[in-house]
Short mmCIF file of C-alpha atoms in Angstrom, two decimals:
data_model
loop_
_atom_site.label_atom_id
_atom_site.label_comp_id
_atom_site.label_asym_id
_atom_site.label_seq_id
_atom_site.Cartn_x
_atom_site.Cartn_y
_atom_site.Cartn_z
CA MET A 40 -14.68 23.27 -19.74
CA THR A 41 -12.19 26.35 -18.66
CA ALA A 42 -8.58 27.00 -18.58
CA GLY A 43 -8.69 26.90 -15.62
CA SER A 44 -10.52 23.81 -15.11
CA THR A 45 -8.75 21.88 -17.41
CA ASP A 46 -5.80 22.39 -15.37
CA ARG A 47 -7.20 21.23 -12.72
CA VAL A 48 -8.01 18.01 -13.99
CA ALA A 49 -4.74 17.26 -15.53
CA VAL A 50 -3.16 17.70 -11.89
CA PHE A 51 -5.69 15.92 -10.25
CA ASP A 52 -5.34 13.04 -12.71
CA ARG A 53 -1.35 12.94 -12.39
CA GLU A 54 -1.76 12.91 -8.50
CA ARG A 55 -4.69 10.46 -8.48
CA PRO A 56 -2.54 7.11 -8.46
CA ARG A 57 -0.44 7.98 -5.38
CA LEU A 58 -3.68 9.26 -3.59
CA LEU A 59 -5.74 6.12 -4.15
CA ALA A 60 -2.50 4.41 -3.17
CA VAL A 61 -2.14 6.26 0.16
CA ALA A 62 -5.90 5.83 0.88
CA PHE A 63 -5.91 1.93 0.24
CA ARG A 64 -2.90 1.57 2.52
CA ILE A 65 -4.47 4.17 5.15
CA LEU A 66 -8.02 2.20 4.99
CA GLY A 67 -7.43 -1.47 3.35
CA SER A 68 -10.56 -1.12 1.19
CA ASP A 69 -10.76 -0.41 -2.41
CA ALA A 70 -14.09 0.86 -2.40
CA ASP A 71 -13.29 3.38 0.64
CA ALA A 72 -10.41 4.85 -1.03
CA GLN A 73 -12.00 5.22 -4.35
CA ASP A 74 -14.33 7.36 -2.42
CA VAL A 75 -12.10 9.36 -0.33
CA VAL A 76 -10.61 10.39 -3.33
CA GLN A 77 -13.35 11.26 -4.84
CA ASP A 78 -14.72 13.59 -2.39
CA ALA A 79 -11.34 14.97 -2.66
CA TRP A 80 -11.37 15.68 -6.14
CA THR A 81 -14.62 18.04 -5.03
CA ARG A 82 -12.99 19.92 -2.67
CA TYR A 83 -10.06 20.72 -5.11
CA VAL A 84 -12.68 21.80 -7.63
CA ARG A 85 -14.04 23.96 -4.92
CA ALA A 86 -11.27 25.34 -3.40
CA ASP A 87 -9.26 28.55 -4.56
CA ALA A 88 -6.29 28.04 -6.49
CA ASP A 89 -4.65 31.42 -5.13
CA GLU A 90 -4.83 29.65 -1.34
CA ILE A 91 -3.06 26.51 -2.48
CA ARG A 92 0.62 26.83 -2.47
CA ASN A 93 2.23 22.93 -2.98
CA VAL A 94 -0.85 20.97 -4.81
CA GLN A 95 0.85 17.59 -3.53
CA ALA A 96 1.06 18.51 -0.43
CA TRP A 97 -2.71 19.65 -0.08
CA LEU A 98 -4.09 16.81 -1.90
CA THR A 99 -2.15 14.25 0.55
CA THR A 100 -3.44 16.63 3.63
CA VAL A 101 -7.44 16.23 2.21
CA VAL A 102 -7.19 12.63 1.82
CA THR A 103 -5.46 11.84 4.49
CA ARG A 104 -8.07 13.72 6.91
CA LEU A 105 -10.84 12.08 5.11
CA CYS A 106 -9.21 8.82 5.87
CA LEU A 107 -9.10 9.97 9.86
CA ASP A 108 -12.83 10.66 9.82
CA LEU A 109 -13.91 7.54 8.02
CA LEU A 110 -11.72 5.66 10.56
CA ARG A 111 -12.97 7.08 13.48
CA ARG A 112 -16.45 6.51 12.41
CA SER A 113 -15.75 3.18 11.73
CA ARG A 114 -14.18 3.28 15.32
CA GLU A 115 -17.62 4.60 16.52
CA GLU A 116 -19.76 2.17 14.14
CA PRO A 117 -17.65 -1.10 13.76
CA ARG A 118 -17.36 -2.79 10.67
CA ARG A 119 -18.87 -6.80 11.11
CA PRO A 120 -16.36 -9.06 10.90
CA GLU A 121 -16.55 -10.20 7.32
CA ASP A 122 -16.33 -6.51 6.18
CA LEU A 123 -12.80 -6.81 7.51
CA PRO A 124 -9.51 -7.90 5.68
CA PRO A 125 -8.64 -11.15 6.67
CA ALA A 126 -5.48 -10.96 9.08
CA PRO A 127 -2.46 -13.71 7.76
CA GLY A 128 -2.14 -16.54 9.38
CA GLY A 129 5.14 -2.47 23.75
CA ASP A 130 6.52 0.38 22.65
CA ASP A 131 9.24 0.44 20.26
CA PRO A 132 11.51 3.90 20.59
CA GLU A 133 13.70 3.13 17.81
CA ASP A 134 13.34 5.97 14.93
CA VAL A 135 14.27 3.39 12.13
CA ALA A 136 11.35 3.10 9.31
CA LEU A 137 10.39 -0.29 8.82
CA LEU A 138 10.25 0.03 5.31
CA ALA A 139 7.79 -1.10 2.84
CA GLY A 140 8.71 -5.06 2.66
CA GLU A 141 8.59 -5.58 6.40
CA LEU A 142 5.39 -3.86 6.76
CA THR A 143 3.88 -5.32 3.62
CA ALA A 144 4.20 -8.69 6.14
CA ALA A 145 1.98 -7.20 8.86
CA PHE A 146 -0.05 -5.17 6.46
CA THR A 147 -3.84 -6.52 7.48
CA VAL A 148 -2.76 -6.67 10.93
CA VAL A 149 -2.13 -2.74 10.78
CA VAL A 150 -5.40 -2.00 9.35
CA GLU A 151 -7.53 -3.77 12.16
CA ALA A 152 -4.86 -2.72 15.47
CA LEU A 153 -3.39 0.20 15.23
CA THR A 154 -5.70 4.00 16.31
CA PRO A 155 -6.22 5.99 12.84
CA PRO A 156 -3.42 8.42 13.79
CA GLN A 157 -0.98 5.88 14.48
CA ARG A 158 -2.08 4.04 11.34
CA VAL A 159 -1.79 7.68 9.19
CA ALA A 160 1.78 8.11 11.40
CA LEU A 161 3.24 4.98 10.25
CA ILE A 162 1.68 4.56 6.84
CA LEU A 163 3.12 7.81 5.12
CA HIS A 164 6.46 8.00 7.12
CA ASP A 165 7.30 4.17 6.80
CA VAL A 166 5.78 3.49 3.12
CA PHE A 167 5.54 6.55 1.82
CA GLY A 168 8.11 8.34 3.08
CA ALA A 169 7.05 11.60 4.33
CA PRO A 170 8.44 13.71 6.47
CA PHE A 171 7.31 14.01 10.61
CA ASP A 172 6.55 18.05 10.20
CA GLU A 173 3.62 17.04 7.23
CA ILE A 174 2.56 14.39 8.91
CA ALA A 175 2.08 16.31 12.17
CA HIS A 176 0.65 19.29 10.27
CA ILE A 177 -2.01 16.45 8.45
CA LEU A 178 -2.89 15.16 11.98
CA GLY A 179 -2.93 18.69 14.05
CA THR A 180 -0.36 17.94 16.14
CA THR A 181 3.93 18.26 16.86
CA GLU A 182 6.39 16.38 15.02
CA GLY A 183 7.37 15.21 18.49
CA SER A 184 4.12 13.92 18.86
CA ALA A 185 3.98 12.42 15.12
CA LYS A 186 6.78 10.76 15.98
CA LYS A 187 5.76 8.81 19.15
CA LEU A 188 2.64 7.86 17.14
CA ALA A 189 4.82 5.89 14.70
CA SER A 190 7.22 4.68 16.90
CA ARG A 191 4.14 2.74 19.22
CA ALA A 192 2.77 1.73 15.75
CA ARG A 193 5.95 0.30 14.65
CA GLY A 194 6.23 -1.53 17.93
CA ARG A 195 2.86 -2.84 18.09
CA VAL A 196 3.69 -4.40 13.88
CA ARG A 197 6.89 -5.81 14.85
CA GLY A 198 5.29 -7.20 18.13
CA THR A 199 2.82 -9.64 15.60
CA PRO A 200 4.14 -12.93 14.79
CA ARG A 201 5.07 -13.34 11.15
CA PRO A 202 5.76 -16.33 9.32
CA ASP A 203 9.45 -17.09 9.62
CA VAL A 204 11.02 -18.75 6.68
CA GLU A 205 14.51 -20.17 5.51
CA SER A 206 15.69 -17.74 3.41
CA GLY A 207 16.63 -20.65 1.07
CA GLU A 208 12.98 -22.01 1.30
CA ALA A 209 11.78 -18.68 0.36
CA ARG A 210 14.12 -17.69 -2.52
CA ARG A 211 12.52 -21.68 -3.87
CA VAL A 212 9.00 -20.51 -3.68
CA VAL A 213 9.38 -16.92 -5.39
CA GLY A 214 11.63 -18.20 -8.11
CA ALA A 215 8.98 -20.58 -9.27
CA PHE A 216 6.48 -18.82 -9.02
CA MET A 217 8.13 -15.77 -11.30
CA GLN A 218 8.71 -18.96 -13.48
CA ALA A 219 5.15 -20.05 -14.05
CA ALA A 220 4.41 -16.25 -14.56
CA ARG A 221 6.52 -15.95 -17.13
CA GLN A 222 4.76 -18.96 -18.78
CA GLY A 223 1.16 -18.28 -18.22
CA ASP A 224 1.53 -21.75 -16.17
CA VAL A 225 -1.73 -22.37 -13.88
CA ASP A 226 -0.65 -25.57 -12.46
CA GLY A 227 2.70 -24.47 -11.51
CA LEU A 228 1.19 -21.38 -10.04
CA VAL A 229 -1.55 -23.36 -8.18
CA GLU A 230 1.41 -25.39 -6.74
CA VAL A 231 3.31 -22.06 -4.69
CA LEU A 232 -0.34 -19.98 -3.85
CA HIS A 233 -1.92 -20.75 -0.87
CA PRO A 234 -6.10 -21.30 -1.65
CA ASP A 235 -6.47 -17.98 -0.13
CA VAL A 236 -3.64 -15.84 -1.08
CA LEU A 237 -3.78 -11.66 -0.58
CA ARG A 238 -2.34 -9.47 -3.76
CA THR A 239 -1.94 -5.98 -2.64
CA ALA A 240 -0.72 -3.57 -5.10
CA ASP A 241 -0.18 0.56 -6.24
CA PRO A 242 -2.57 1.45 -8.62
CA GLN A 243 0.86 3.01 -10.97
CA VAL A 244 0.88 -0.83 -12.05
CA LEU A 245 -2.40 -1.80 -12.65
CA ARG A 246 -5.02 -0.88 -15.57
CA PRO A 247 -7.24 1.84 -14.84
CA GLY A 248 -10.31 0.78 -12.40
CA ALA A 249 -8.46 -2.44 -11.25
CA PRO A 250 -8.68 -3.36 -7.62
CA GLN A 251 -5.70 -2.81 -5.33
CA ARG A 252 -6.86 -6.06 -3.49
CA VAL A 253 -7.56 -9.47 -4.80
CA GLN A 254 -8.26 -12.45 -2.74
CA GLY A 255 -8.38 -16.10 -4.05
CA ILE A 256 -6.26 -18.32 -5.81
CA GLU A 257 -8.55 -18.55 -8.92
CA ALA A 258 -8.28 -14.49 -9.16
CA VAL A 259 -4.95 -14.44 -8.61
CA VAL A 260 -3.95 -17.13 -11.32
CA GLU A 261 -6.18 -15.32 -13.77
CA GLU A 262 -4.45 -12.24 -13.31
CA THR A 263 -1.33 -13.02 -13.35
CA ARG A 264 -1.84 -15.20 -16.36
CA ALA A 265 -3.02 -11.71 -18.21
CA MET A 266 0.41 -10.34 -17.14
CA ARG A 267 2.95 -12.30 -18.78
CA ALA A 268 4.57 -9.74 -20.66
CA SER A 269 5.23 -7.89 -17.43
CA ALA A 270 6.66 -11.56 -16.17
CA ARG A 271 8.99 -11.78 -18.86
CA ARG A 272 10.70 -7.95 -17.64
CA ALA A 273 11.33 -9.73 -14.27
CA ARG A 274 13.73 -10.85 -12.36
CA LEU A 275 14.71 -12.98 -8.95
CA ALA A 276 16.09 -9.69 -6.26
CA VAL A 277 16.68 -9.17 -2.80
CA ILE A 278 14.63 -6.66 -1.69
CA ASP A 279 15.00 -5.58 2.10
CA GLY A 280 17.36 -8.69 2.62
CA ARG A 281 14.34 -10.59 1.85
CA PRO A 282 13.66 -12.85 -1.80
CA GLY A 283 11.48 -10.75 -3.97
CA ILE A 284 11.16 -10.04 -7.34
CA ALA A 285 11.93 -6.69 -9.36
CA VAL A 286 10.23 -5.97 -12.85
CA GLY A 287 11.71 -3.59 -15.45
CA PRO A 288 14.68 -1.36 -15.70
CA GLY A 289 14.66 0.97 -12.44
CA PRO A 290 12.76 -1.21 -11.28
CA LEU A 291 9.23 -0.13 -12.48
CA ALA A 292 7.91 -2.54 -9.52
CA ALA A 293 8.90 -4.64 -6.96
CA LEU A 294 7.30 -7.56 -5.94
CA VAL A 295 7.48 -8.34 -1.97
CA PHE A 296 6.31 -12.21 -0.50
CA THR A 297 5.12 -13.53 2.80
CA ILE A 298 5.48 -17.08 2.59
CA ALA A 299 4.46 -19.53 5.29
CA ASP A 300 4.55 -23.62 5.31
CA GLY A 301 5.99 -23.30 1.13
CA LEU A 302 3.40 -21.26 0.17
CA ILE A 303 2.62 -17.35 -0.81
CA VAL A 304 -0.08 -16.07 1.74
CA HIS A 305 0.28 -12.44 0.45
CA TYR A 306 2.15 -10.37 -1.99
CA ASP A 307 2.63 -6.83 -2.69
CA VAL A 308 3.21 -5.39 -6.17
CA ILE A 309 4.95 -1.85 -5.26
CA ALA A 310 4.90 0.75 -7.95
CA ASP A 311 4.21 4.08 -6.13
CA PRO A 312 7.82 6.20 -6.86
CA ARG A 313 8.04 7.03 -3.20
CA ARG A 314 7.21 3.61 -2.18
CA LEU A 315 10.28 2.09 -4.54
CA ALA A 316 12.73 4.70 -3.33
CA LEU A 317 12.47 3.49 0.23
CA LEU A 318 13.49 0.26 -0.82
CA HIS A 319 16.64 -1.60 -0.86
CA ILE A 320 16.92 -3.87 -3.85
CA GLU A 321 19.98 -5.94 -4.84
CA ASP A 322 20.08 -8.34 -8.09
#
């Protein structure tokens, strides 16, 4: 292996978690995200290094366009219902980011409902904080059009009914989850998790190869018990105005929850630095 190829491996390994996070949020599938990032690696190896001025931007563009191609092919050849992530039980001109906490509550709705360009614009801007000029370049459109795509997607997401939980009840459920996670208390976890609970997470907080999407109470309980050490560094927090959990100093990760009828139906572990930077976290 030459020095140049060694450098490329190091650069790509550094960027891989973020690329996987972007691909997964756009596609909603671990397997598809892995395939897209692997394809991006192949293209990166074959590219002329002298023509790549900004590696991070170049890789993000390649991954996002590969996601768009895959989404468009899926539209032409729709997936069977069982292949789609399960969904939890008009136009908005307001140019304000949803931020990760609000979008998480409608994550699977976004996967199924938005057009490919809308999904890209919304997720790159509202979830990862990408500027609209960068998004416009990726989509091959104008900055104004990219803003309109995100606005329309945002309005569609906000128009989707979501569980309306009284904050005191949500704090109780989140607190009970954290306490049970710290103690490895299976019964305590079962009491607060929906049988079909969905856990999504950024790769930065997962062991290599671990899925970004885990569903079902047994799988989530098993994973949570295995992460007792991390749970001991957790604390209750208010994340974008909603009860949540912050882990470690910094924090290193934040958990945002969707709760219905006193049970956690979905929670997202946010560890990507760009996503964390968009959150407003108060102890």
